[in-house]
Amino acid sequence: MTWLTDAHIHLSDPEYLADLEYILVAMDRLKIKACCVSMDNTTSKSTLELSKRSPLVLPFIGIHPEKADDDLNAMVELIGNNSNKISGIGEIGLDKTYVSDEAGFSRQVLVFQEMLSLAEKLGKPISVHSRKTLDEIFSILPSYSIKGVLLHWFSGSKKQLQKAMELDYFVSYGPAMVYSQDKQVLLALTDLDKILLETDGPVRFSRCFGLKTAQITFLPSVLFCAAGILNKSYDEMHLIAEKNASSYLGV
């Protein structure tokens, strides 16, 4: 049976703590693996611990732009000490909505560049947060040799999507695609071999899934929606998504 991979979910978020045993059982029964991304040193350590409980948890650790003031040196050490255990580095990136001045954004850039350097050095894929900062990210990323680059929850323009395709980056789409015509148009314009699927839990989606915390079990619905948009059967889309996930992860 072909497995399905959630390319971006925060299973180490406290929102999931009480239900983790049920989530791990569901992942096994539904044949779903998870790129479990982190926000800071604390959640990165939780992600690493979670990965010990199930081989279906693929740990990504790093500093999210919202947490750019977190201890960078401690993160560099954590990544270095666990380089043989992690599947990738993330969630990392840039986001001006979390800062109030240029100094704050400069700190985000510094942290982002340090994470990129480690990913390049260790040969790890990255999961990138790029809300309203795609142009800045496009100016930075090509300086690094990183094979697996994911622009998660892609929400750029058609022109920016084309740029991402030219740079050989992956982009992912999640539950919002079920109701967002903009996301559906972007998916249809994305190269087939660069499409990944995600839930980005514990985000809540107001226009589908009843405003419930996103669960990894939503992923088959996302796959079903993508298949319909691209005029593929469910099984065809499943195979495409998993081939792309393997390529992204370098496995």
PDB file of C-alpha atoms in Angstrom:
ATOM      1  CA  MET A   1       0.000   0.000   0.000  1.00  0.00           C
ATOM      2  CA  THR A   2       1.226   3.489  -0.844  1.00  0.00           C
ATOM      3  CA  TRP A   3       1.754   5.776   2.114  1.00  0.00           C
ATOM      4  CA  LEU A   4       0.597   9.378   2.228  1.00  0.00           C
ATOM      5  CA  THR A   5       2.732  12.181   3.678  1.00  0.00           C
ATOM      6  CA  ASP A   6       1.500  15.299   5.425  1.00  0.00           C
ATOM      7  CA  ALA A   7       4.236  17.686   4.296  1.00  0.00           C
ATOM      8  CA  HIS A   8       3.692  20.169   7.131  1.00  0.00           C
ATOM      9  CA  ILE A   9       2.017  19.719  10.521  1.00  0.00           C
ATOM     10  CA  HIS A  10       2.858  20.842  14.077  1.00  0.00           C
ATOM     11  CA  LEU A  11       2.225  17.640  16.013  1.00  0.00           C
ATOM     12  CA  SER A  12       4.428  18.931  18.843  1.00  0.00           C
ATOM     13  CA  ASP A  13       1.947  21.765  19.456  1.00  0.00           C
ATOM     14  CA  PRO A  14       0.287  21.527  22.907  1.00  0.00           C
ATOM     15  CA  GLU A  15      -3.099  21.445  21.139  1.00  0.00           C
ATOM     16  CA  TYR A  16      -2.447  17.806  20.243  1.00  0.00           C
ATOM     17  CA  LEU A  17      -0.933  16.648  23.529  1.00  0.00           C
ATOM     18  CA  ALA A  18      -3.995  14.946  24.990  1.00  0.00           C
ATOM     19  CA  ASP A  19      -4.751  13.060  21.773  1.00  0.00           C
ATOM     20  CA  LEU A  20      -1.294  12.018  20.605  1.00  0.00           C
ATOM     21  CA  GLU A  21      -1.805   8.315  21.225  1.00  0.00           C
ATOM     22  CA  TYR A  22      -4.979   8.345  19.118  1.00  0.00           C
ATOM     23  CA  ILE A  23      -3.268  10.414  16.411  1.00  0.00           C
ATOM     24  CA  LEU A  24      -0.351   7.994  16.138  1.00  0.00           C
ATOM     25  CA  VAL A  25      -2.727   5.022  15.906  1.00  0.00           C
ATOM     26  CA  ALA A  26      -4.745   6.805  13.208  1.00  0.00           C
ATOM     27  CA  MET A  27      -1.568   7.556  11.256  1.00  0.00           C
ATOM     28  CA  ASP A  28      -0.641   3.876  11.309  1.00  0.00           C
ATOM     29  CA  ARG A  29      -4.088   2.694  10.255  1.00  0.00           C
ATOM     30  CA  LEU A  30      -4.509   5.305   7.527  1.00  0.00           C
ATOM     31  CA  LYS A  31      -0.906   4.863   6.344  1.00  0.00           C
ATOM     32  CA  ILE A  32       0.025   8.535   6.817  1.00  0.00           C
ATOM     33  CA  LYS A  33       3.482   9.851   7.653  1.00  0.00           C
ATOM     34  CA  ALA A  34       4.051  13.384   8.924  1.00  0.00           C
ATOM     35  CA  CYS A  35       6.737  15.999   8.402  1.00  0.00           C
ATOM     36  CA  CYS A  36       6.412  17.283  11.949  1.00  0.00           C
ATOM     37  CA  VAL A  37       7.718  20.855  11.999  1.00  0.00           C
ATOM     38  CA  SER A  38       8.731  22.942  15.000  1.00  0.00           C
ATOM     39  CA  MET A  39       8.619  26.573  16.113  1.00  0.00           C
ATOM     40  CA  ASP A  40      11.518  27.032  18.542  1.00  0.00           C
ATOM     41  CA  ASN A  41      13.897  25.193  20.867  1.00  0.00           C
ATOM     42  CA  THR A  42      11.117  23.960  23.131  1.00  0.00           C
ATOM     43  CA  THR A  43       8.902  22.527  20.403  1.00  0.00           C
ATOM     44  CA  SER A  44      11.932  21.173  18.550  1.00  0.00           C
ATOM     45  CA  LYS A  45      12.828  19.106  21.601  1.00  0.00           C
ATOM     46  CA  SER A  46       9.216  17.933  21.834  1.00  0.00           C
ATOM     47  CA  THR A  47       9.294  16.977  18.147  1.00  0.00           C
ATOM     48  CA  LEU A  48      12.425  14.919  18.680  1.00  0.00           C
ATOM     49  CA  GLU A  49      10.814  13.128  21.616  1.00  0.00           C
ATOM     50  CA  LEU A  50       7.680  12.485  19.580  1.00  0.00           C
ATOM     51  CA  SER A  51       9.720  10.937  16.776  1.00  0.00           C
ATOM     52  CA  LYS A  52      10.971   8.335  19.271  1.00  0.00           C
ATOM     53  CA  ARG A  53       7.383   7.169  19.754  1.00  0.00           C
ATOM     54  CA  SER A  54       6.678   6.486  16.091  1.00  0.00           C
ATOM     55  CA  PRO A  55       8.731   6.084  12.913  1.00  0.00           C
ATOM     56  CA  LEU A  56       5.825   7.781  11.101  1.00  0.00           C
ATOM     57  CA  VAL A  57       6.854  11.111  12.663  1.00  0.00           C
ATOM     58  CA  LEU A  58       9.533  12.704  10.477  1.00  0.00           C
ATOM     59  CA  PRO A  59      11.094  15.391  12.698  1.00  0.00           C
ATOM     60  CA  PHE A  60      11.861  18.862  11.385  1.00  0.00           C
ATOM     61  CA  ILE A  61      13.416  21.287  13.864  1.00  0.00           C
ATOM     62  CA  GLY A  62      14.210  24.984  13.600  1.00  0.00           C
ATOM     63  CA  ILE A  63      13.140  28.529  14.472  1.00  0.00           C
ATOM     64  CA  HIS A  64       9.944  29.980  13.006  1.00  0.00           C
ATOM     65  CA  PRO A  65      10.051  33.718  12.112  1.00  0.00           C
ATOM     66  CA  GLU A  66       7.533  34.412  14.885  1.00  0.00           C
ATOM     67  CA  LYS A  67      10.125  33.040  17.323  1.00  0.00           C
ATOM     68  CA  ALA A  68      13.178  34.778  15.829  1.00  0.00           C
ATOM     69  CA  ASP A  69      14.256  36.017  19.273  1.00  0.00           C
ATOM     70  CA  ASP A  70      14.650  32.442  20.492  1.00  0.00           C
ATOM     71  CA  ASP A  71      18.150  31.232  21.415  1.00  0.00           C
ATOM     72  CA  LEU A  72      19.859  30.803  18.030  1.00  0.00           C
ATOM     73  CA  ASN A  73      23.053  29.291  19.427  1.00  0.00           C
ATOM     74  CA  ALA A  74      21.068  26.675  21.329  1.00  0.00           C
ATOM     75  CA  MET A  75      19.197  25.772  18.137  1.00  0.00           C
ATOM     76  CA  VAL A  76      22.412  25.439  16.148  1.00  0.00           C
ATOM     77  CA  GLU A  77      23.698  23.090  18.844  1.00  0.00           C
ATOM     78  CA  LEU A  78      20.431  21.124  18.944  1.00  0.00           C
ATOM     79  CA  ILE A  79      20.466  20.606  15.179  1.00  0.00           C
ATOM     80  CA  GLY A  80      24.129  19.629  15.205  1.00  0.00           C
ATOM     81  CA  ASN A  81      23.654  17.122  18.010  1.00  0.00           C
ATOM     82  CA  ASN A  82      20.672  15.516  16.286  1.00  0.00           C
ATOM     83  CA  SER A  83      21.688  15.746  12.639  1.00  0.00           C
ATOM     84  CA  ASN A  84      21.408  11.992  12.174  1.00  0.00           C
ATOM     85  CA  LYS A  85      17.917  11.907  13.692  1.00  0.00           C
ATOM     86  CA  ILE A  86      16.155  14.779  11.947  1.00  0.00           C
ATOM     87  CA  SER A  87      14.441  14.563   8.567  1.00  0.00           C
ATOM     88  CA  GLY A  88      14.707  18.274   7.855  1.00  0.00           C
ATOM     89  CA  ILE A  89      14.897  21.830   9.143  1.00  0.00           C
ATOM     90  CA  GLY A  90      11.749  23.857   9.691  1.00  0.00           C
ATOM     91  CA  GLU A  91       9.608  25.694  10.080  1.00  0.00           C
ATOM     92  CA  ILE A  92      11.908  28.527   9.061  1.00  0.00           C
ATOM     93  CA  GLY A  93      11.443  31.660   6.987  1.00  0.00           C
ATOM     94  CA  LEU A  94      10.412  35.309   7.043  1.00  0.00           C
ATOM     95  CA  ASP A  95       7.221  37.156   8.016  1.00  0.00           C
ATOM     96  CA  LYS A  96       7.003  40.917   8.571  1.00  0.00           C
ATOM     97  CA  THR A  97       3.676  40.624  10.386  1.00  0.00           C
ATOM     98  CA  TYR A  98       5.577  39.417  13.439  1.00  0.00           C
ATOM     99  CA  VAL A  99       7.923  42.420  13.707  1.00  0.00           C
ATOM    100  CA  SER A 100       7.448  46.137  14.257  1.00  0.00           C
ATOM    101  CA  ASP A 101      10.660  47.535  12.802  1.00  0.00           C
ATOM    102  CA  GLU A 102      13.587  46.831  10.480  1.00  0.00           C
ATOM    103  CA  ALA A 103      15.708  45.550  13.363  1.00  0.00           C
ATOM    104  CA  GLY A 104      13.158  42.820  14.005  1.00  0.00           C
ATOM    105  CA  PHE A 105      13.087  41.803  10.356  1.00  0.00           C
ATOM    106  CA  SER A 106      16.889  41.831  10.211  1.00  0.00           C
ATOM    107  CA  ARG A 107      16.882  39.382  13.103  1.00  0.00           C
ATOM    108  CA  GLN A 108      14.518  37.111  11.147  1.00  0.00           C
ATOM    109  CA  VAL A 109      16.858  37.257   8.149  1.00  0.00           C
ATOM    110  CA  LEU A 110      19.852  36.400  10.337  1.00  0.00           C
ATOM    111  CA  VAL A 111      18.094  33.382  11.845  1.00  0.00           C
ATOM    112  CA  PHE A 112      16.806  32.258   8.437  1.00  0.00           C
ATOM    113  CA  GLN A 113      20.267  32.429   6.891  1.00  0.00           C
ATOM    114  CA  GLU A 114      21.781  30.454   9.769  1.00  0.00           C
ATOM    115  CA  MET A 115      19.147  27.747   9.343  1.00  0.00           C
ATOM    116  CA  LEU A 116      19.800  27.653   5.586  1.00  0.00           C
ATOM    117  CA  SER A 117      23.532  27.280   6.162  1.00  0.00           C
ATOM    118  CA  LEU A 118      22.925  24.305   8.428  1.00  0.00           C
ATOM    119  CA  ALA A 119      20.526  22.717   5.939  1.00  0.00           C
ATOM    120  CA  GLU A 120      23.123  23.099   3.187  1.00  0.00           C
ATOM    121  CA  LYS A 121      25.903  21.714   5.365  1.00  0.00           C
ATOM    122  CA  LEU A 122      23.875  18.721   6.565  1.00  0.00           C
ATOM    123  CA  GLY A 123      22.091  18.015   3.284  1.00  0.00           C
ATOM    124  CA  LYS A 124      18.627  18.403   4.840  1.00  0.00           C
ATOM    125  CA  PRO A 125      15.393  19.583   3.197  1.00  0.00           C
ATOM    126  CA  ILE A 126      13.680  22.694   4.569  1.00  0.00           C
ATOM    127  CA  SER A 127      10.089  23.755   5.228  1.00  0.00           C
ATOM    128  CA  VAL A 128       9.729  27.490   4.588  1.00  0.00           C
ATOM    129  CA  HIS A 129       7.227  30.028   5.932  1.00  0.00           C
ATOM    130  CA  SER A 130       6.900  32.754   3.314  1.00  0.00           C
ATOM    131  CA  ARG A 131       3.775  34.790   4.085  1.00  0.00           C
ATOM    132  CA  LYS A 132       4.031  38.050   2.091  1.00  0.00           C
ATOM    133  CA  THR A 133       7.824  37.687   1.905  1.00  0.00           C
ATOM    134  CA  LEU A 134       8.307  35.526  -1.173  1.00  0.00           C
ATOM    135  CA  ASP A 135      10.321  38.161  -3.033  1.00  0.00           C
ATOM    136  CA  GLU A 136      12.733  38.499  -0.119  1.00  0.00           C
ATOM    137  CA  ILE A 137      12.997  34.725   0.171  1.00  0.00           C
ATOM    138  CA  PHE A 138      13.643  34.382  -3.562  1.00  0.00           C
ATOM    139  CA  SER A 139      16.527  36.847  -3.166  1.00  0.00           C
ATOM    140  CA  ILE A 140      18.116  34.766  -0.385  1.00  0.00           C
ATOM    141  CA  LEU A 141      17.466  31.063  -1.095  1.00  0.00           C
ATOM    142  CA  PRO A 142      19.332  30.682  -4.419  1.00  0.00           C
ATOM    143  CA  SER A 143      22.594  31.485  -2.627  1.00  0.00           C
ATOM    144  CA  TYR A 144      22.342  28.116  -0.864  1.00  0.00           C
ATOM    145  CA  SER A 145      22.555  24.630  -2.345  1.00  0.00           C
ATOM    146  CA  ILE A 146      19.534  22.895  -0.828  1.00  0.00           C
ATOM    147  CA  LYS A 147      17.849  20.125  -2.800  1.00  0.00           C
ATOM    148  CA  GLY A 148      14.554  19.904  -0.933  1.00  0.00           C
ATOM    149  CA  VAL A 149      12.943  23.333  -0.593  1.00  0.00           C
ATOM    150  CA  LEU A 150       9.263  23.494   0.343  1.00  0.00           C
ATOM    151  CA  LEU A 151       7.323  26.761   0.281  1.00  0.00           C
ATOM    152  CA  HIS A 152       4.567  25.543   2.555  1.00  0.00           C
ATOM    153  CA  TRP A 153       0.970  26.836   2.277  1.00  0.00           C
ATOM    154  CA  PHE A 154       1.860  28.615  -0.950  1.00  0.00           C
ATOM    155  CA  SER A 155      -0.133  31.844  -1.282  1.00  0.00           C
ATOM    156  CA  GLY A 156       1.888  33.892  -3.740  1.00  0.00           C
ATOM    157  CA  SER A 157       0.943  35.233  -7.142  1.00  0.00           C
ATOM    158  CA  LYS A 158       0.971  33.299 -10.412  1.00  0.00           C
ATOM    159  CA  LYS A 159       4.232  35.059 -11.275  1.00  0.00           C
ATOM    160  CA  GLN A 160       5.785  34.040  -7.962  1.00  0.00           C
ATOM    161  CA  LEU A 161       4.601  30.480  -8.495  1.00  0.00           C
ATOM    162  CA  GLN A 162       6.333  30.427 -11.855  1.00  0.00           C
ATOM    163  CA  LYS A 163       9.503  31.681 -10.163  1.00  0.00           C
ATOM    164  CA  ALA A 164       9.259  28.875  -7.606  1.00  0.00           C
ATOM    165  CA  MET A 165       8.913  26.333 -10.410  1.00  0.00           C
ATOM    166  CA  GLU A 166      11.938  27.783 -12.206  1.00  0.00           C
ATOM    167  CA  LEU A 167      13.947  27.459  -8.978  1.00  0.00           C
ATOM    168  CA  ASP A 168      12.832  23.797  -8.670  1.00  0.00           C
ATOM    169  CA  TYR A 169      11.059  24.351  -5.338  1.00  0.00           C
ATOM    170  CA  PHE A 170       8.161  22.326  -3.994  1.00  0.00           C
ATOM    171  CA  VAL A 171       4.931  24.032  -2.943  1.00  0.00           C
ATOM    172  CA  SER A 172       2.219  22.602  -0.710  1.00  0.00           C
ATOM    173  CA  TYR A 173      -1.523  23.042  -0.494  1.00  0.00           C
ATOM    174  CA  GLY A 174      -3.795  22.229   2.410  1.00  0.00           C
ATOM    175  CA  PRO A 175      -7.419  22.224   3.583  1.00  0.00           C
ATOM    176  CA  ALA A 176      -7.969  25.830   2.439  1.00  0.00           C
ATOM    177  CA  MET A 177      -7.787  24.506  -1.118  1.00  0.00           C
ATOM    178  CA  VAL A 178     -11.149  22.795  -0.559  1.00  0.00           C
ATOM    179  CA  TYR A 179     -12.932  26.180  -0.602  1.00  0.00           C
ATOM    180  CA  SER A 180     -10.411  28.719  -1.954  1.00  0.00           C
ATOM    181  CA  GLN A 181     -10.668  29.294  -5.691  1.00  0.00           C
ATOM    182  CA  ASP A 182      -7.337  31.148  -5.618  1.00  0.00           C
ATOM    183  CA  LYS A 183      -5.600  28.084  -4.188  1.00  0.00           C
ATOM    184  CA  GLN A 184      -7.302  25.849  -6.737  1.00  0.00           C
ATOM    185  CA  VAL A 185      -6.047  28.033  -9.588  1.00  0.00           C
ATOM    186  CA  LEU A 186      -2.506  27.958  -8.181  1.00  0.00           C
ATOM    187  CA  LEU A 187      -2.612  24.176  -7.803  1.00  0.00           C
ATOM    188  CA  ALA A 188      -3.684  23.798 -11.432  1.00  0.00           C
ATOM    189  CA  LEU A 189      -0.699  25.912 -12.507  1.00  0.00           C
ATOM    190  CA  THR A 190       1.841  24.019 -10.381  1.00  0.00           C
ATOM    191  CA  ASP A 191       4.167  21.492 -12.028  1.00  0.00           C
ATOM    192  CA  LEU A 192       2.863  18.012 -11.156  1.00  0.00           C
ATOM    193  CA  ASP A 193       6.216  16.908  -9.778  1.00  0.00           C
ATOM    194  CA  LYS A 194       6.361  19.856  -7.348  1.00  0.00           C
ATOM    195  CA  ILE A 195       3.022  19.425  -5.567  1.00  0.00           C
ATOM    196  CA  LEU A 196       2.926  18.409  -1.903  1.00  0.00           C
ATOM    197  CA  LEU A 197      -0.074  18.191   0.424  1.00  0.00           C
ATOM    198  CA  GLU A 198      -0.331  19.371   4.015  1.00  0.00           C
ATOM    199  CA  THR A 199      -2.737  20.105   6.852  1.00  0.00           C
ATOM    200  CA  ASP A 200      -0.682  22.709   8.796  1.00  0.00           C
ATOM    201  CA  GLY A 201      -2.423  21.600  11.974  1.00  0.00           C
ATOM    202  CA  PRO A 202      -3.326  22.891  14.479  1.00  0.00           C
ATOM    203  CA  VAL A 203      -4.590  25.734  12.249  1.00  0.00           C
ATOM    204  CA  ARG A 204      -8.390  25.992  12.255  1.00  0.00           C
ATOM    205  CA  PHE A 205     -10.238  26.396   8.971  1.00  0.00           C
ATOM    206  CA  SER A 206     -13.320  28.602   9.167  1.00  0.00           C
ATOM    207  CA  ARG A 207     -14.904  27.600   5.871  1.00  0.00           C
ATOM    208  CA  CYS A 208     -14.497  23.847   6.040  1.00  0.00           C
ATOM    209  CA  PHE A 209     -14.082  21.130   8.670  1.00  0.00           C
ATOM    210  CA  GLY A 210     -16.331  23.083  11.062  1.00  0.00           C
ATOM    211  CA  LEU A 211     -13.605  25.341  12.492  1.00  0.00           C
ATOM    212  CA  LYS A 212     -12.078  22.283  14.129  1.00  0.00           C
ATOM    213  CA  THR A 213      -8.355  22.038  14.805  1.00  0.00           C
ATOM    214  CA  ALA A 214      -6.780  20.596  11.656  1.00  0.00           C
ATOM    215  CA  GLN A 215      -6.064  16.907  12.082  1.00  0.00           C
ATOM    216  CA  ILE A 216      -3.738  14.743  10.066  1.00  0.00           C
ATOM    217  CA  THR A 217      -6.835  12.677   9.223  1.00  0.00           C
ATOM    218  CA  PHE A 218      -7.997  15.607   7.049  1.00  0.00           C
ATOM    219  CA  LEU A 219      -5.252  14.756   4.552  1.00  0.00           C
ATOM    220  CA  PRO A 220      -7.218  12.225   2.446  1.00  0.00           C
ATOM    221  CA  SER A 221      -9.847  14.948   1.913  1.00  0.00           C
ATOM    222  CA  VAL A 222      -7.144  17.336   0.708  1.00  0.00           C
ATOM    223  CA  LEU A 223      -5.872  14.627  -1.638  1.00  0.00           C
ATOM    224  CA  PHE A 224      -9.384  13.987  -2.941  1.00  0.00           C
ATOM    225  CA  CYS A 225      -9.859  17.700  -3.625  1.00  0.00           C
ATOM    226  CA  ALA A 226      -6.506  17.988  -5.434  1.00  0.00           C
ATOM    227  CA  ALA A 227      -7.353  14.969  -7.573  1.00  0.00           C
ATOM    228  CA  GLY A 228     -10.609  16.574  -8.678  1.00  0.00           C
ATOM    229  CA  ILE A 229      -8.981  19.892  -9.554  1.00  0.00           C
ATOM    230  CA  LEU A 230      -6.283  18.172 -11.616  1.00  0.00           C
ATOM    231  CA  ASN A 231      -8.630  15.666 -13.254  1.00  0.00           C
ATOM    232  CA  LYS A 232      -6.837  12.718 -11.717  1.00  0.00           C
ATOM    233  CA  SER A 233      -8.215   9.672  -9.989  1.00  0.00           C
ATOM    234  CA  TYR A 234      -7.648   9.469  -6.238  1.00  0.00           C
ATOM    235  CA  ASP A 235      -5.096   6.692  -6.730  1.00  0.00           C
ATOM    236  CA  GLU A 236      -3.249   8.627  -9.447  1.00  0.00           C
ATOM    237  CA  MET A 237      -3.017  11.705  -7.227  1.00  0.00           C
ATOM    238  CA  HIS A 238      -1.920   9.539  -4.322  1.00  0.00           C
ATOM    239  CA  LEU A 239       0.996   8.152  -6.325  1.00  0.00           C
ATOM    240  CA  ILE A 240       1.991  11.617  -7.555  1.00  0.00           C
ATOM    241  CA  ALA A 241       1.931  13.086  -4.040  1.00  0.00           C
ATOM    242  CA  GLU A 242       4.012  10.285  -2.587  1.00  0.00           C
ATOM    243  CA  LYS A 243       6.589  10.306  -5.360  1.00  0.00           C
ATOM    244  CA  ASN A 244       6.971  14.047  -4.774  1.00  0.00           C
ATOM    245  CA  ALA A 245       7.247  13.595  -1.003  1.00  0.00           C
ATOM    246  CA  SER A 246      10.043  11.061  -1.462  1.00  0.00           C
ATOM    247  CA  SER A 247      11.836  13.437  -3.812  1.00  0.00           C
ATOM    248  CA  TYR A 248      11.471  16.317  -1.358  1.00  0.00           C
ATOM    249  CA  LEU A 249      12.743  14.257   1.566  1.00  0.00           C
ATOM    250  CA  GLY A 250      15.546  12.717  -0.473  1.00  0.00           C
ATOM    251  CA  VAL A 251      14.515   9.149   0.296  1.00  0.00           C
TER     252      VAL A 251
END
